[in-house]
Structures are given as structure tokens and as C-alpha cells.
Amino acid sequence: MPEVLFESKDVQAYFIKQSKQVKEAMLYLRNLIYSVSRQSDLIGEIEETLKWGEPSYINGLPRTGTTLRLAPTGNSEHELGLFVHCQTSLIDSFKEMHPTLDYQGNRCMLLDINNLPDQTIIEHFVFLAMTYHYQKRQHSLI
């Protein structure tokens, strides 16, 4: 999967300041987000920005997805979170599909950078986040 260049110097600076291991895991997850976006017509061009001072990814098609944020959780130097808006049902739905994964309330899937879930699980989570509002209107989460 080709690496996506940074368009935002602020986002790039955020990645640069991370430890080598965290930065590598974040770049891997970032590339998955862009890869998923290129595979679906339901996801427009991804906008990458800082929200709450952390890298955030927004579906380019209006009212289609929810913002996905990627950041260390602060719980451990090896833990990242894939955060979604806390008022979505995305985490509850994903817990039903993948009950053995770790979550933080209704706001994020927790990821141990030394033991990431299978790539297809992460891609599914990204797809559901990027198409959340569309899926909600269709009354189903894929």
C-alpha cells in the first residue's frame, strides 16, 4: 500500500513528535484509512486535519460518515485509539461483531501497537465510521 503524503504541516508535525514505534503504527493505520477510502464510492476524498490537537479523518462526502480520530490514549505508551463521535452507536455495534477487542466506552477502539487486530477488522471499523450516517439511513451496519 503506497504511503500517503501529508497535506497538512500540522498533522505531519504531530506524527514526527511521536516515538518511532508509535509513529510507525500510526502511519500504518493512517494508510489503512486512506486505502479504505479509495476502495468505496461511499467515501469521498478524505480530509486530514487536527481536531482536539489529534489527527482526524473526515469523509469528503457530506452527511455520510463520522469523523475518525487516531491518537495515543495516554493509558500506555503502546496503546492507540481509533476514536469516533461518542453519540454514534458505532462502538456498540462493533462490540457485538468483535467482543474480544478492547474499547473505551462508546468513543474508541483501543489498539495495542504490539498486537494489532487483523487488518480486515481495522478496515471494517474504518469503513463503518466513514459511512456511519449513510448506513444509519439504510438501517444497517455492514
CSV table of C-alpha atoms in Angstrom, one decimal:
chain,number,residue,atom,x,y,z
A,1,MET,CA,0.0,0.0,0.0
A,2,PRO,CA,1.5,3.3,-1.1
A,3,GLU,CA,2.3,5.9,1.6
A,4,VAL,CA,0.1,9.0,1.5
A,5,LEU,CA,1.9,12.3,1.6
A,6,PHE,CA,0.9,14.8,4.3
A,7,GLU,CA,-1.0,17.9,3.0
A,8,SER,CA,-1.1,19.5,6.5
A,9,LYS,CA,2.2,20.5,8.1
A,10,ASP,CA,0.4,20.5,11.5
A,11,VAL,CA,-0.6,16.9,11.1
A,12,GLN,CA,2.8,15.9,9.8
A,13,ALA,CA,4.4,17.6,12.9
A,14,TYR,CA,2.1,15.6,15.1
A,15,PHE,CA,3.4,12.4,13.6
A,16,ILE,CA,7.0,13.5,13.8
A,17,LYS,CA,6.8,14.1,17.5
A,18,GLN,CA,5.7,10.6,18.3
A,19,SER,CA,8.1,7.8,19.4
A,20,LYS,CA,9.4,5.7,16.5
A,21,GLN,CA,7.2,2.7,17.4
A,22,VAL,CA,4.0,4.8,17.9
A,23,LYS,CA,4.7,6.8,14.7
A,24,GLU,CA,5.1,3.5,12.6
A,25,ALA,CA,1.8,2.1,14.0
A,26,MET,CA,0.0,5.4,13.4
A,27,LEU,CA,1.4,5.7,9.8
A,28,TYR,CA,0.2,2.1,9.2
A,29,LEU,CA,-3.3,2.9,10.5
A,30,ARG,CA,-3.3,6.2,8.5
A,31,ASN,CA,-2.5,4.4,5.3
A,32,LEU,CA,-5.3,1.9,6.0
A,33,ILE,CA,-7.8,4.8,6.4
A,34,TYR,CA,-6.8,6.1,3.0
A,35,SER,CA,-6.8,2.7,1.5
A,36,VAL,CA,-10.3,2.0,2.6
A,37,SER,CA,-11.4,5.4,1.3
A,38,ARG,CA,-10.1,4.6,-2.1
A,39,GLN,CA,-12.0,1.3,-2.2
A,40,SER,CA,-15.5,2.7,-1.7
A,41,ASP,CA,-17.6,5.1,-3.7
A,42,LEU,CA,-19.4,5.9,-0.4
A,43,ILE,CA,-16.3,7.6,0.9
A,44,GLY,CA,-15.2,10.8,-0.8
A,45,GLU,CA,-11.8,12.3,-0.7
A,46,ILE,CA,-10.5,12.1,2.9
A,47,GLU,CA,-9.8,15.4,4.7
A,48,GLU,CA,-7.0,15.0,7.2
A,49,THR,CA,-6.8,17.7,9.9
A,50,LEU,CA,-6.2,18.2,13.6
A,51,LYS,CA,-9.2,18.0,15.9
A,52,TRP,CA,-8.7,18.3,19.6
A,53,GLY,CA,-5.0,18.5,18.6
A,54,GLU,CA,-5.0,15.0,17.1
A,55,PRO,CA,-5.1,13.6,13.6
A,56,SER,CA,-8.6,13.3,12.3
A,57,TYR,CA,-10.1,11.9,9.1
A,58,ILE,CA,-13.3,13.2,7.6
A,59,ASN,CA,-15.3,11.7,4.8
A,60,GLY,CA,-15.3,14.1,1.9
A,61,LEU,CA,-19.0,13.4,1.1
A,62,PRO,CA,-21.3,15.4,3.4
A,63,ARG,CA,-23.5,13.6,5.9
A,64,THR,CA,-22.1,10.2,5.0
A,65,GLY,CA,-19.6,9.3,7.8
A,66,THR,CA,-18.4,10.3,11.2
A,67,THR,CA,-15.0,11.7,12.0
A,68,LEU,CA,-12.4,9.2,12.8
A,69,ARG,CA,-9.6,10.3,15.1
A,70,LEU,CA,-6.3,8.5,15.6
A,71,ALA,CA,-4.2,9.1,18.7
A,72,PRO,CA,-2.3,7.6,21.6
A,73,THR,CA,-4.7,7.1,24.6
A,74,GLY,CA,-2.3,8.1,27.3
A,75,ASN,CA,-3.1,4.8,29.1
A,76,SER,CA,0.0,3.1,27.9
A,77,GLU,CA,2.9,4.1,25.7
A,78,HIS,CA,1.9,1.2,23.4
A,79,GLU,CA,-1.8,2.0,23.1
A,80,LEU,CA,-3.6,3.9,20.4
A,81,GLY,CA,-7.2,4.7,20.0
A,82,LEU,CA,-9.4,4.9,16.9
A,83,PHE,CA,-11.9,7.4,18.2
A,84,VAL,CA,-15.4,8.1,16.8
A,85,HIS,CA,-18.0,10.6,17.9
A,86,CYS,CA,-19.4,9.4,21.3
A,87,GLN,CA,-23.0,9.9,20.3
A,88,THR,CA,-22.8,7.3,17.5
A,89,SER,CA,-23.8,3.7,18.0
A,90,LEU,CA,-20.7,2.6,16.1
A,91,ILE,CA,-18.7,1.2,19.1
A,92,ASP,CA,-21.7,-0.7,20.5
A,93,SER,CA,-22.3,-2.2,17.1
A,94,PHE,CA,-18.7,-3.1,16.6
A,95,LYS,CA,-18.5,-4.7,20.1
A,96,GLU,CA,-21.3,-7.0,19.0
A,97,MET,CA,-19.3,-8.1,16.0
A,98,HIS,CA,-15.9,-8.2,17.8
A,99,PRO,CA,-16.5,-8.7,21.5
A,100,THR,CA,-12.9,-9.8,22.2
A,101,LEU,CA,-11.4,-6.4,21.2
A,102,ASP,CA,-10.8,-3.6,23.7
A,103,TYR,CA,-12.9,-0.5,23.7
A,104,GLN,CA,-13.1,2.7,25.8
A,105,GLY,CA,-16.8,3.4,26.5
A,106,ASN,CA,-18.7,4.5,23.4
A,107,ARG,CA,-15.8,6.5,21.9
A,108,CYS,CA,-13.0,4.4,20.8
A,109,MET,CA,-11.5,1.0,19.8
A,110,LEU,CA,-8.3,0.5,21.8
A,111,LEU,CA,-5.3,-0.9,19.9
A,112,ASP,CA,-2.1,-2.3,21.3
A,113,ILE,CA,0.6,-1.4,18.8
A,114,ASN,CA,2.5,-4.6,19.6
A,115,ASN,CA,-0.6,-6.7,18.9
A,116,LEU,CA,-2.8,-5.0,16.4
A,117,PRO,CA,-6.0,-6.8,15.3
A,118,ASP,CA,-6.2,-8.3,11.8
A,119,GLN,CA,-6.1,-5.7,9.1
A,120,THR,CA,-9.5,-6.6,7.8
A,121,ILE,CA,-11.0,-5.9,11.3
A,122,ILE,CA,-9.5,-2.4,11.3
A,123,GLU,CA,-10.5,-1.8,7.7
A,124,HIS,CA,-14.1,-2.8,8.6
A,125,PHE,CA,-14.1,-0.4,11.5
A,126,VAL,CA,-12.8,2.4,9.3
A,127,PHE,CA,-15.4,1.7,6.6
A,128,LEU,CA,-18.2,1.7,9.2
A,129,ALA,CA,-17.0,5.0,10.6
A,130,MET,CA,-16.6,6.6,7.2
A,131,THR,CA,-20.1,5.5,6.1
A,132,TYR,CA,-21.8,5.7,9.5
A,133,HIS,CA,-24.6,8.2,8.6
A,134,TYR,CA,-25.2,6.5,5.2
A,135,GLN,CA,-25.5,3.1,7.0
A,136,LYS,CA,-27.8,4.6,9.6
A,137,ARG,CA,-30.1,5.9,6.9
A,138,GLN,CA,-30.1,2.4,5.4
A,139,HIS,CA,-30.9,0.9,8.8
A,140,SER,CA,-27.9,-1.4,8.8
A,141,LEU,CA,-24.3,-1.5,9.8
A,142,ILE,CA,-22.4,-3.8,7.5
